[in-house]
Coordinates of C-alpha atoms in Angstrom, one line a residue:
X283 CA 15.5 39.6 99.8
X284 CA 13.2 37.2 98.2
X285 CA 10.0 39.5 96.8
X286 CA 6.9 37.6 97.3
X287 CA 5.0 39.4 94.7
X288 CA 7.1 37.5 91.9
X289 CA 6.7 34.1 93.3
X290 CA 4.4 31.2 93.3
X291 CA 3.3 29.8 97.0
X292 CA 0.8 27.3 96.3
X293 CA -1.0 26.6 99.4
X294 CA -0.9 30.3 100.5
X295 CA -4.0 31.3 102.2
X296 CA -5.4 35.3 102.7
X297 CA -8.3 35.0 105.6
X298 CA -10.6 37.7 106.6
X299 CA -14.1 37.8 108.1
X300 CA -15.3 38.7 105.3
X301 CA -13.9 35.6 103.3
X302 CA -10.7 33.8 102.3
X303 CA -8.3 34.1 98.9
X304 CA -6.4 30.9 98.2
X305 CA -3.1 31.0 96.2
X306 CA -4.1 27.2 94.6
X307 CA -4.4 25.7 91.4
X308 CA -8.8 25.7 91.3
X309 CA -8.9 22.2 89.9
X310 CA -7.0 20.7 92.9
X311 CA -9.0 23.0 95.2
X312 CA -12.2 22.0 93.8
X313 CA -11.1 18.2 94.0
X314 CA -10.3 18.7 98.2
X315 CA -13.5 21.0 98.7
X316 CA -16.6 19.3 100.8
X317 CA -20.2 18.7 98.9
X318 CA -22.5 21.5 99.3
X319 CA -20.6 24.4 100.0
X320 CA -21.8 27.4 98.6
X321 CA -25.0 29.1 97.8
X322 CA -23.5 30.8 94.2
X323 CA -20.4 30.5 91.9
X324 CA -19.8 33.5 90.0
X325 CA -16.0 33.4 88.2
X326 CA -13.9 34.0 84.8
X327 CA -12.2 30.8 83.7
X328 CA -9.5 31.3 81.0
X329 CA -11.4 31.4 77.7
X330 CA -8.2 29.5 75.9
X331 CA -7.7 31.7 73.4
X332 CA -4.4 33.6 74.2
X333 CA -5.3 36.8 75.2
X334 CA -1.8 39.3 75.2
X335 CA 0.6 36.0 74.3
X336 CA -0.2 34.8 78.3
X337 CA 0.8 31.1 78.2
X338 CA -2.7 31.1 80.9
X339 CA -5.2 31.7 78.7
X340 CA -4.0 29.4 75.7
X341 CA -4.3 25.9 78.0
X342 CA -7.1 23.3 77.1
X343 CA -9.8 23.9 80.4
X344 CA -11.5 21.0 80.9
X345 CA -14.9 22.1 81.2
X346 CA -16.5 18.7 81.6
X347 CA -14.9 18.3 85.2
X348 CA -15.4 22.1 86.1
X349 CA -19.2 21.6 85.5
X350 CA -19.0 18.2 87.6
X351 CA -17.3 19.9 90.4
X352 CA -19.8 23.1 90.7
X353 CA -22.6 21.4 90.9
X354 CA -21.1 18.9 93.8
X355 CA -19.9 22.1 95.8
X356 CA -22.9 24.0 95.1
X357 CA -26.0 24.0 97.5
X358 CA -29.2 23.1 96.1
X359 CA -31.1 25.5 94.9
X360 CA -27.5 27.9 94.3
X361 CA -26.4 29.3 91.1
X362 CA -23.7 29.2 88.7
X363 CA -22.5 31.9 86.3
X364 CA -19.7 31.6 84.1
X365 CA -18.2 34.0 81.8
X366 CA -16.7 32.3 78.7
X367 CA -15.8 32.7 74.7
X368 CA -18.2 32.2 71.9
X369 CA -16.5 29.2 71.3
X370 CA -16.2 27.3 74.8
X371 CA -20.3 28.9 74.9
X372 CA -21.6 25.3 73.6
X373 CA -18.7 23.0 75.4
X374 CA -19.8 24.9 78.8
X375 CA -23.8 24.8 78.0
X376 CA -23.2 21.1 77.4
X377 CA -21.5 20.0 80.3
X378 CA -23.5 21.8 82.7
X379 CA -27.0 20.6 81.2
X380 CA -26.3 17.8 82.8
X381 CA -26.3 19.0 86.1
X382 CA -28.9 21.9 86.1
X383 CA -32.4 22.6 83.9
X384 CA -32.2 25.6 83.9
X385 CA -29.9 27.5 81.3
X386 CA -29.8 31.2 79.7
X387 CA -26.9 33.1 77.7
X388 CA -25.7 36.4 79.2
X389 CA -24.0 39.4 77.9
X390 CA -21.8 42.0 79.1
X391 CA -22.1 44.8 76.6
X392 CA -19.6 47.3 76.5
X393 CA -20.7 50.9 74.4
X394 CA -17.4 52.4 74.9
X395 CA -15.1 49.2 73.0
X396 CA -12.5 51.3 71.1
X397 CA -11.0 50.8 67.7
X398 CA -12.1 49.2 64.1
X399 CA -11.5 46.3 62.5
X400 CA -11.7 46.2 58.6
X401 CA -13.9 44.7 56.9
X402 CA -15.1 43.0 60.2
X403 CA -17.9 43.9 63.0
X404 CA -16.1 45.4 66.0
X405 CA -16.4 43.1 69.1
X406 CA -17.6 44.8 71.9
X407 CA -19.4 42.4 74.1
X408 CA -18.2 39.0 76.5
X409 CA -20.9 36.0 76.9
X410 CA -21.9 34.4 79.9
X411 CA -24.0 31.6 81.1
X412 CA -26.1 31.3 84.0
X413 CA -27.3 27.7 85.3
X414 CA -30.0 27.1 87.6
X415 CA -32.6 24.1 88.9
X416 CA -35.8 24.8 89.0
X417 CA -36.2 25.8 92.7
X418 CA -32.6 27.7 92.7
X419 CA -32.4 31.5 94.1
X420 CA -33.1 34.2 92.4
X421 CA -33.9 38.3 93.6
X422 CA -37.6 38.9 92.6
X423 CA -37.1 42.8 93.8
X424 CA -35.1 43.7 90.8
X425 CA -35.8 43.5 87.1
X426 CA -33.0 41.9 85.0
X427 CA -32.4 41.1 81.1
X428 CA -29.8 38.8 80.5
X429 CA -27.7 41.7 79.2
X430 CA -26.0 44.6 81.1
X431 CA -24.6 47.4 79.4
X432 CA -21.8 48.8 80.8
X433 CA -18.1 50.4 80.0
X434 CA -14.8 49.3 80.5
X435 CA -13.1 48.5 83.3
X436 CA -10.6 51.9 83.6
X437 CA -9.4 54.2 86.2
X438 CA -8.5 53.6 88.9
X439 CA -10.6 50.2 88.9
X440 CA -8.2 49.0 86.5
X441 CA -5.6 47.2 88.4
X442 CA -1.9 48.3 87.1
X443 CA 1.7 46.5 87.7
X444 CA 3.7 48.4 90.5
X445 CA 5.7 50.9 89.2
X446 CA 9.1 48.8 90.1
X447 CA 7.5 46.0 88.2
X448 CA 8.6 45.0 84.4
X449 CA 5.9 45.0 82.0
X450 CA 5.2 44.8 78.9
X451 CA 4.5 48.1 76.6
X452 CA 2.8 45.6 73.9
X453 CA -1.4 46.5 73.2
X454 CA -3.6 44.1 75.9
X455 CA -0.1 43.7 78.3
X456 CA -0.1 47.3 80.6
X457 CA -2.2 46.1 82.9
X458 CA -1.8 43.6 85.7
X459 CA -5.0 41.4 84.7
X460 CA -6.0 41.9 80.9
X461 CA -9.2 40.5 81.6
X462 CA -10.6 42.2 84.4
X463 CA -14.2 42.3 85.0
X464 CA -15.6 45.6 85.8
X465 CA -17.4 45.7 89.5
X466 CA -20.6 46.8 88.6
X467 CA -21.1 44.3 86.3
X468 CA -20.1 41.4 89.2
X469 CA -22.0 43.4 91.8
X470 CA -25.5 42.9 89.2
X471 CA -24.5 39.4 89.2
X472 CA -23.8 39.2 92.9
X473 CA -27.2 40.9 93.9
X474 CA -29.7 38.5 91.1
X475 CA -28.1 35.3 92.5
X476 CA -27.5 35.0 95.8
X477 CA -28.9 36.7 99.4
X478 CA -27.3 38.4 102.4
X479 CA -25.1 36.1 104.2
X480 CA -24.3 33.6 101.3
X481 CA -21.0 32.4 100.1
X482 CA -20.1 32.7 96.8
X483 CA -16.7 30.8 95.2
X484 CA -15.0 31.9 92.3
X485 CA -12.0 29.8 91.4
X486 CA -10.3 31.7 88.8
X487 CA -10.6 35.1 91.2
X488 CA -7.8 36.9 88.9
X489 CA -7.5 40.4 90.5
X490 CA -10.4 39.6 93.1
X491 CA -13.6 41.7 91.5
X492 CA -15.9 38.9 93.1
X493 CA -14.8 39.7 96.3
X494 CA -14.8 43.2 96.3
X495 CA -18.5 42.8 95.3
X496 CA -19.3 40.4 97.6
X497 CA -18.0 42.4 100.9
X498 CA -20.1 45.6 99.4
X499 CA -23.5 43.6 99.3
X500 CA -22.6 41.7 102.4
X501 CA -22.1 38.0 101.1
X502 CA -19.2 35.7 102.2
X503 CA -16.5 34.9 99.7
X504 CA -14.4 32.1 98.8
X505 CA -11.9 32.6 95.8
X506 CA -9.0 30.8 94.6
X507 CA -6.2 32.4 92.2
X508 CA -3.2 30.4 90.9
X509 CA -0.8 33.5 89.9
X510 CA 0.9 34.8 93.7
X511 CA 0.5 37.7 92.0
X512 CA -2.8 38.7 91.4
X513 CA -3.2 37.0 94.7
X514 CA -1.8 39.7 96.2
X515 CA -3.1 42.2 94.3
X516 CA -6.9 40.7 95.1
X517 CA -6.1 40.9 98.7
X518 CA -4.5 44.5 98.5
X519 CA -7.9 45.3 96.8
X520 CA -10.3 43.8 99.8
X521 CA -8.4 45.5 102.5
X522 CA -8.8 48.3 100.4
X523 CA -12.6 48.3 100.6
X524 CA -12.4 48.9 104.4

C-alpha cells in the first residue's frame, strides 16, 4: 500500500468552504492564475539559505517574477507581505518597487531565541516586507508598529513528523516544517491587511499557518504547497480548526 504522505501529487487539490490547498509548484500556479484575484498575499518563500541541509531552501527564487506575478493576481488596492532573509531584503524591496509605492520593513521579534553565539550577536528576529499603493487596505481600528514581539512557535502549534515517520535527530531537523511561522504572528498580519470576506493566497503555505488564520478571522484562503507532505499536514491542521 502506496502511503500518500511520502509522495509527490502535483495537481492534488484540498477544497473546503473555507478555502482551497493546492499540492503545485507556486511558480506554475501563479503563471495559470487569472488577473485580480485576491484582496492580500501573505506567505514565506524559501529564504535560499539552507536551513537544516533541506535541498528547498538552498534554490535561487527568482524574486523578479514572484513580484511580477503578485501584483498581476492582486486586486487593487490589496496587500503583499513577504517574509524574507536580510539578504534577499534588497532583491525583494527592488523588484516589487516597481509595482507598488508603498514599502515598509517588518520584524518578527522573538524574546525567547535560545542559545549563544561567540563572539557574535544572537539572532533572534525574521524580516518582512509589506507593499502597498496608495489607496490599498489597511485596518484603522488597531494600532500597529512594524514590529511584533512574539515567541517561538512550540507546543503543540509546532507541527511534528508522525511517529512512524523517519526523521532526522540533527538540531533544526525534528520538526516537520523548520520554518514554521507562529499563528499569532499571521493572524496580526491577517487582521492589518485585509477585511472580512477577502481572499488571501499564500504560495509557499508550508504547514498551512495562513490558513488557519484566515478561517479564525473569517477570510477566504487560497494556498499552494509543493511538498505532499506538508500538504497534508496543512489540511489535517484546517479540519482541525473545526
Amino acid at each position: 500500500m502506496i502511503d500518500l504522505r511520502k509522495q509527490d501529487h502535483l495537481g492534488v487539490t484540498s477544497s473546503s468552504e473555507d478555502g482551497d490547498i493546492h499540492n503545485d509548484d507556486a511558480f506554475l500556479f501563479l503563471e495559470n492564475c487569472p488577473s485580480h484575484r485576491y484582496e492580500a498575499i501573505i506567505t514565506d518563500p524559501p529564504f535560499e539559505i539552507g536551513i537544516a541541509g533541506k535541498d528547498w531552501d538552498c534554490k535561487k527564487l527568482r524574486i523578479d517574477v514572484l513580484a511580477y506575478q503578485f501584483h498581476r493576481v492582486l486586486k487593487p488596492g490589496g496587500n503583499v507581505f513577504v517574509f524574507c532573509s536580510d539578504f534577499q531584503f534588497g532583491d525583494w524591496y527592488r523588484e516589487l518597487s516597481r509595482y507598488f509605492t508603498k514599502l515598509r520593513k517588518y520584524a518578527w521579534c522573538k524574546p525567547d531565541s535560545r542559545g549563544t553565539n561567540k563572539g557574535m550577536f544572537q539572532e533572534s528576529f525574521e524580516l518582512g516586507l509589506h507593499v502597498c499603493s496608495e489607496n490599498s487596505y489597511f485596518d484603522k481600528e488597531g494600532r500597529y508598529k512594524n514590529y511584533v514581539v512574539a515567541g517561538k512557535t512550540s507546543g503543540n502549534e509546532r507541527m511534528m513528523p508522525d511517529p512512524d515517520e523517519e526523521w532526522s535527530t540533527k538540531k533544526g531537523e525534528k520538526t516537520l516544517h523548520p520554518t514554521q511561522k507562529k499563528l499569532s504572528v499571521i493572524e496580526t498580519l491577517v487582521t492589518a491587511l485585509s477585511k472580512k470576506g477577502d481572499t488571501i493566497l499564500d504560495p509557499f503555505a508550508g504547514t498551512g499557518t495562513l490558513g488557519v488564520a484566515a478561517k479564525n478571522l473569517g477570510r477566504k484562503f487560497e494556498m499552494v504547497e509543493y511538498g505532499f507532505r506538508n500538504h497534508i499536514a496543512a489540511w489535517d491542521r484546517i479540519l482541525g480548526e473545526e
